[in-house]
mmCIF file of C-alpha atoms in Angstrom:
data_model
loop_
_atom_site.group_PDB
_atom_site.id
_atom_site.type_symbol
_atom_site.label_atom_id
_atom_site.label_comp_id
_atom_site.label_asym_id
_atom_site.label_seq_id
_atom_site.Cartn_x
_atom_site.Cartn_y
_atom_site.Cartn_z
ATOM 1 C CA MET A 1 37.253 98.714 66.419
ATOM 2 C CA SER A 2 40.648 97.037 65.950
ATOM 3 C CA THR A 3 43.418 96.956 68.304
ATOM 4 C CA ASN A 4 45.624 99.226 66.117
ATOM 5 C CA THR A 5 42.826 101.583 65.522
ATOM 6 C CA MET A 6 42.232 101.974 69.056
ATOM 7 C CA ARG A 7 45.937 102.493 69.795
ATOM 8 C CA ARG A 8 46.266 105.177 66.989
ATOM 9 C CA ALA A 9 43.229 106.895 68.505
ATOM 10 C CA ALA A 10 44.564 106.844 72.013
ATOM 11 C CA THR A 11 48.032 108.153 70.675
ATOM 12 C CA GLY A 12 46.111 111.196 69.178
ATOM 13 C CA VAL A 13 44.450 111.766 72.549
ATOM 14 C CA ILE A 14 47.840 112.120 74.172
ATOM 15 C CA GLY A 15 49.031 114.091 71.152
ATOM 16 C CA LEU A 16 46.056 116.698 71.867
ATOM 17 C CA ALA A 17 46.898 116.838 75.417
ATOM 18 C CA VAL A 18 50.695 117.538 75.013
ATOM 19 C CA ALA A 19 50.729 119.716 71.870
ATOM 20 C CA GLY A 20 47.544 121.608 73.062
ATOM 21 C CA THR A 21 45.748 120.890 69.479
ATOM 22 C CA LEU A 22 42.048 121.756 69.419
ATOM 23 C CA THR A 23 39.415 119.456 68.084
ATOM 24 C CA LEU A 24 38.050 121.763 65.523
ATOM 25 C CA THR A 25 34.306 121.583 64.132
ATOM 26 C CA GLY A 26 33.258 123.768 61.082
ATOM 27 C CA CYS A 27 30.376 123.609 58.589
ATOM 28 C CA LYS A 28 29.488 124.587 55.206
ATOM 29 C CA ASN A 29 26.563 124.870 52.774
ATOM 30 C CA GLY A 30 25.934 122.860 49.769
ATOM 31 C CA ASN A 31 24.052 119.734 48.583
ATOM 32 C CA GLU A 32 25.108 116.369 49.785
ATOM 33 C CA GLU A 33 25.021 113.148 47.891
ATOM 34 C CA VAL A 34 24.226 110.074 49.965
ATOM 35 C CA ALA A 35 24.876 106.644 48.691
ATOM 36 C CA PRO A 36 23.192 103.547 50.051
ATOM 37 C CA ALA A 37 25.044 102.266 53.154
ATOM 38 C CA GLN A 38 26.986 99.108 53.068
ATOM 39 C CA SER A 39 27.635 98.729 56.902
ATOM 40 C CA SER A 40 26.027 99.720 59.956
ATOM 41 C CA ALA A 41 28.375 102.119 61.123
ATOM 42 C CA PRO A 42 26.894 105.455 61.892
ATOM 43 C CA ALA A 43 27.386 108.324 59.715
ATOM 44 C CA ALA A 44 29.044 111.656 60.748
ATOM 45 C CA GLN A 45 26.727 114.041 62.275
ATOM 46 C CA PRO A 46 26.046 117.536 61.115
ATOM 47 C CA SER A 47 26.694 120.406 63.305
ATOM 48 C CA GLN A 48 23.978 122.409 64.853
ATOM 49 C CA GLY A 49 21.651 124.241 62.612
ATOM 50 C CA GLY A 50 21.439 121.517 60.024
ATOM 51 C CA GLN A 51 24.454 122.547 58.017
ATOM 52 C CA GLU A 52 27.225 120.008 56.856
ATOM 53 C CA SER A 53 30.232 119.750 58.897
ATOM 54 C CA ALA A 54 33.916 119.336 58.761
ATOM 55 C CA GLN A 55 36.085 117.849 61.450
ATOM 56 C CA PRO A 56 39.965 117.906 61.470
ATOM 57 C CA SER A 57 41.097 114.565 62.503
ATOM 58 C CA THR A 58 43.710 113.891 65.070
ATOM 59 C CA PRO A 59 47.516 113.314 64.059
ATOM 60 C CA ALA A 60 48.986 109.970 64.978
ATOM 61 C CA SER A 61 52.437 109.284 65.918
ATOM 62 C CA PRO A 62 55.399 109.294 63.351
ATOM 63 C CA SER A 63 56.120 106.025 61.205
ATOM 64 C CA THR A 64 58.407 104.909 58.785
ATOM 65 C CA GLY A 65 58.721 102.429 56.067
ATOM 66 C CA GLY A 66 61.232 100.674 53.512
ATOM 67 C CA GLN A 67 61.606 101.635 50.157
ATOM 68 C CA ALA A 68 59.550 99.719 47.563
ATOM 69 C CA PRO A 69 61.125 99.052 44.254
ATOM 70 C CA ALA A 70 59.318 100.781 41.352
ATOM 71 C CA GLY A 71 56.802 98.647 39.818
ATOM 72 C CA ALA A 72 56.803 95.925 42.458
ATOM 73 C CA ALA A 73 54.373 93.337 41.769
ATOM 74 C CA GLY A 74 51.970 91.800 44.211
ATOM 75 C CA GLN A 75 50.414 93.070 47.362
ATOM 76 C CA ALA A 76 52.034 96.047 48.811
ATOM 77 C CA LYS A 77 53.622 95.163 52.181
ATOM 78 C CA PRO A 78 53.031 97.183 55.281
ATOM 79 C CA GLY A 79 55.746 100.017 55.751
ATOM 80 C CA GLN A 80 56.345 100.118 52.104
ATOM 81 C CA THR A 81 57.140 103.351 50.465
ATOM 82 C CA PHE A 82 56.422 104.418 46.959
ATOM 83 C CA LYS A 83 57.327 107.534 44.919
ATOM 84 C CA ILE A 84 54.544 109.812 44.197
ATOM 85 C CA GLY A 85 52.831 108.577 40.951
ATOM 86 C CA GLU A 86 53.686 104.650 41.777
ATOM 87 C CA THR A 87 50.820 102.144 42.162
ATOM 88 C CA ALA A 88 50.436 99.830 45.061
ATOM 89 C CA GLN A 89 48.080 96.773 44.981
ATOM 90 C CA VAL A 90 46.098 96.776 48.110
ATOM 91 C CA PRO A 91 43.536 94.173 49.386
ATOM 92 C CA PHE A 92 40.395 95.780 50.167
ATOM 93 C CA ASN A 93 37.187 95.040 52.351
ATOM 94 C CA TYR A 94 34.318 97.383 52.953
ATOM 95 C CA GLY A 95 31.494 96.471 55.360
ATOM 96 C CA SER A 96 30.079 93.126 54.191
ATOM 97 C CA THR A 97 31.956 93.290 50.970
ATOM 98 C CA LYS A 98 34.902 91.181 51.159
ATOM 99 C CA GLY A 99 37.945 90.175 48.887
ATOM 100 C CA GLY A 100 38.395 93.179 46.750
ATOM 101 C CA THR A 101 41.557 94.256 45.261
ATOM 102 C CA LEU A 102 42.695 98.122 44.506
ATOM 103 C CA ALA A 103 45.326 99.657 42.478
ATOM 104 C CA LEU A 104 45.980 102.844 44.757
ATOM 105 C CA THR A 105 48.061 105.507 43.415
ATOM 106 C CA VAL A 106 48.877 109.025 45.275
ATOM 107 C CA THR A 107 49.217 111.204 42.126
ATOM 108 C CA ALA A 108 49.947 114.660 43.681
ATOM 109 C CA VAL A 109 50.419 116.502 46.898
ATOM 110 C CA GLU A 110 49.221 120.002 46.332
ATOM 111 C CA GLN A 111 49.403 123.352 48.140
ATOM 112 C CA GLY A 112 46.422 125.339 48.484
ATOM 113 C CA GLN A 113 45.612 128.743 49.924
ATOM 114 C CA PRO A 114 44.534 129.510 53.569
ATOM 115 C CA ALA A 115 41.365 131.186 51.959
ATOM 116 C CA ASP A 116 40.278 127.802 50.716
ATOM 117 C CA LEU A 117 39.365 126.912 54.235
ATOM 118 C CA ASP A 118 36.765 129.738 54.613
ATOM 119 C CA ALA A 119 34.220 127.564 52.957
ATOM 120 C CA LEU A 120 34.450 125.043 55.928
ATOM 121 C CA LYS A 121 33.766 127.803 58.634
ATOM 122 C CA LEU A 122 36.546 126.567 60.825
ATOM 123 C CA GLY A 123 37.445 130.240 61.595
ATOM 124 C CA ASP A 124 40.529 131.301 63.723
ATOM 125 C CA LYS A 125 41.004 127.589 64.810
ATOM 126 C CA VAL A 126 43.112 127.184 61.597
ATOM 127 C CA LYS A 127 44.645 130.602 61.342
ATOM 128 C CA GLY A 128 48.059 130.365 60.042
ATOM 129 C CA MET A 129 47.531 126.781 58.875
ATOM 130 C CA ILE A 130 47.956 125.727 55.132
ATOM 131 C CA PRO A 131 45.770 123.302 53.238
ATOM 132 C CA TYR A 132 47.391 120.649 51.223
ATOM 133 C CA TYR A 133 45.457 118.441 48.873
ATOM 134 C CA ILE A 134 46.454 114.726 48.615
ATOM 135 C CA ARG A 135 45.139 113.530 45.243
ATOM 136 C CA TYR A 136 44.910 109.754 44.663
ATOM 137 C CA SER A 137 43.259 107.316 42.222
ATOM 138 C CA VAL A 138 41.477 104.259 42.987
ATOM 139 C CA LYS A 139 41.141 101.230 40.355
ATOM 140 C CA ASN A 140 39.351 98.095 40.947
ATOM 141 C CA ILE A 141 41.605 95.297 39.833
ATOM 142 C CA GLY A 142 39.817 92.418 41.321
ATOM 143 C CA THR A 143 36.446 90.601 40.767
ATOM 144 C CA VAL A 144 34.539 91.968 43.687
ATOM 145 C CA ASP A 145 31.912 94.860 42.800
ATOM 146 C CA LEU A 146 32.881 97.792 45.181
ATOM 147 C CA SER A 147 29.868 99.973 44.750
ATOM 148 C CA TYR A 148 29.438 102.611 47.342
ATOM 149 C CA ALA A 149 32.651 101.716 49.183
ATOM 150 C CA SER A 150 34.697 104.300 50.859
ATOM 151 C CA VAL A 151 38.451 104.448 50.422
ATOM 152 C CA GLY A 152 39.754 106.882 53.063
ATOM 153 C CA HIS A 153 42.284 106.611 55.558
ATOM 154 C CA MET A 154 44.665 108.836 53.525
ATOM 155 C CA LYS A 155 46.904 111.205 55.804
ATOM 156 C CA GLY A 156 49.272 113.813 54.961
ATOM 157 C CA LEU A 157 52.837 113.688 56.118
ATOM 158 C CA LEU A 158 55.156 116.344 57.455
ATOM 159 C CA PRO A 159 58.863 116.461 56.944
ATOM 160 C CA ASP A 160 59.702 114.713 60.382
ATOM 161 C CA GLY A 161 57.412 112.083 59.253
ATOM 162 C CA SER A 162 54.474 112.710 61.689
ATOM 163 C CA GLU A 163 51.030 113.105 60.474
ATOM 164 C CA ALA A 164 49.504 116.308 59.392
ATOM 165 C CA GLN A 165 46.403 117.213 60.868
ATOM 166 C CA GLY A 166 43.343 116.249 58.543
ATOM 167 C CA VAL A 167 39.817 117.631 57.880
ATOM 168 C CA SER A 168 37.158 115.349 57.157
ATOM 169 C CA VAL A 169 34.211 116.850 55.260
ATOM 170 C CA ILE A 170 30.608 115.821 54.956
ATOM 171 C CA GLY A 171 29.120 117.062 51.875
ATOM 172 C CA LYS A 172 31.078 118.653 48.813
ATOM 173 C CA PHE A 173 34.131 120.605 48.843
ATOM 174 C CA GLU A 174 35.040 121.594 45.481
ATOM 175 C CA LYS A 175 38.721 122.099 46.108
ATOM 176 C CA CYS A 176 39.166 118.549 47.163
ATOM 177 C CA LYS A 177 36.294 116.068 46.314
ATOM 178 C CA ASP A 178 36.223 112.856 48.383
ATOM 179 C CA GLU A 179 33.343 110.646 47.482
ATOM 180 C CA SER A 180 32.311 107.026 47.818
ATOM 181 C CA LEU A 181 32.763 104.752 44.774
ATOM 182 C CA PRO A 182 29.949 104.753 42.268
ATOM 183 C CA LYS A 183 27.428 102.034 41.622
ATOM 184 C CA GLY A 184 28.773 99.407 39.320
ATOM 185 C CA PHE A 185 32.599 99.868 40.629
ATOM 186 C CA THR A 186 33.793 96.654 38.923
ATOM 187 C CA ASN A 187 36.959 95.478 37.523
ATOM 188 C CA GLY A 188 38.751 98.082 35.545
ATOM 189 C CA GLN A 189 36.726 101.052 36.827
ATOM 190 C CA THR A 190 38.692 104.014 38.348
ATOM 191 C CA GLN A 191 37.801 106.967 40.368
ATOM 192 C CA THR A 192 39.874 109.957 41.589
ATOM 193 C CA SER A 193 39.743 111.244 45.197
ATOM 194 C CA CYS A 194 41.325 113.764 47.526
ATOM 195 C CA ALA A 195 42.214 114.152 51.116
ATOM 196 C CA ILE A 196 42.756 117.387 52.991
ATOM 197 C CA ALA A 197 45.937 117.852 55.069
ATOM 198 C CA LEU A 198 46.815 121.023 57.178
ATOM 199 C CA ALA A 199 50.326 122.101 57.448
ATOM 200 C CA PRO A 200 50.812 123.960 60.802
ATOM 201 C CA SER A 201 52.298 127.099 59.104
ATOM 202 C CA ALA A 202 53.824 128.433 55.813
ATOM 203 C CA GLN A 203 57.271 127.378 56.959
ATOM 204 C CA THR A 204 56.306 123.490 57.161
ATOM 205 C CA LYS A 205 55.056 121.688 54.141
ATOM 206 C CA VAL A 206 53.113 118.513 53.789
ATOM 207 C CA VAL A 207 55.746 116.370 51.610
ATOM 208 C CA GLY A 208 53.772 112.854 51.454
ATOM 209 C CA ALA A 209 51.111 110.694 52.150
ATOM 210 C CA GLU A 210 50.084 107.574 54.112
ATOM 211 C CA TYR A 211 47.305 105.124 53.631
ATOM 212 C CA TRP A 212 46.312 103.107 56.692
ATOM 213 C CA GLY A 213 43.097 101.737 55.833
ATOM 214 C CA ASP A 214 42.150 98.064 55.682
ATOM 215 C CA PRO A 215 44.034 95.758 56.057
ATOM 216 C CA TYR A 216 46.885 97.902 57.438
ATOM 217 C CA ASN A 217 44.792 99.514 60.203
ATOM 218 C CA ASN A 218 44.524 95.801 61.796
ATOM 219 C CA LEU A 219 48.206 95.169 62.089
ATOM 220 C CA SER A 220 50.179 95.221 65.444
ATOM 221 C CA ASP A 221 52.889 97.276 64.179
ATOM 222 C CA GLY A 222 50.556 100.071 62.613
ATOM 223 C CA LYS A 223 52.525 100.567 59.581
ATOM 224 C CA GLY A 224 50.549 101.681 56.477
ATOM 225 C CA LEU A 225 51.801 102.484 52.988
ATOM 226 C CA PHE A 226 53.695 105.661 52.333
ATOM 227 C CA TRP A 227 54.222 108.027 49.187
ATOM 228 C CA LYS A 228 56.779 110.492 49.411
#
């Protein structure tokens, strides 16, 4: 685990203690597709009863970035901000797969309905929260085959710049599909994906997104890429 990833985790724990936010665990039924593993990292564990689980992730501290010019060429810089619909060029490594390059685009931030969360069986712990779906596309623009890689680390942003609470789902959630890249994900291949962000109430909206995956999660300043 990198220093910055540890820092974010520590910040989240402090946030939980101060804000009183619960660590939630839920589960849903459904078939799960499992791709061959690319690394030795353990998979998320299902909840008791053998059902698939969903775990809201912990919000990190607020962060800001400079505005990126539309159509900027070359690798996206830490802290760069894009409009929703604009594309960032991102260097990408996954497990033992090194040297990839992605064109990453947040295409929409869509408001869902509270009832959408019923399938995840999170119960009263998400009462009053509103799900938002961060939809993004991933295109391989490099020379490395990224079969079965996972492009996650996408967070929702609240109006004050802080991160919305997220939900990590094991299995399929039809409202917001998040799957590993398929076999044969070579240059020119594209896949759409989705991340769930929870607004704390109907009065507070999720207004943007942050990507803080590799290599941005390994930087000391902790700045990812932003879409607003």
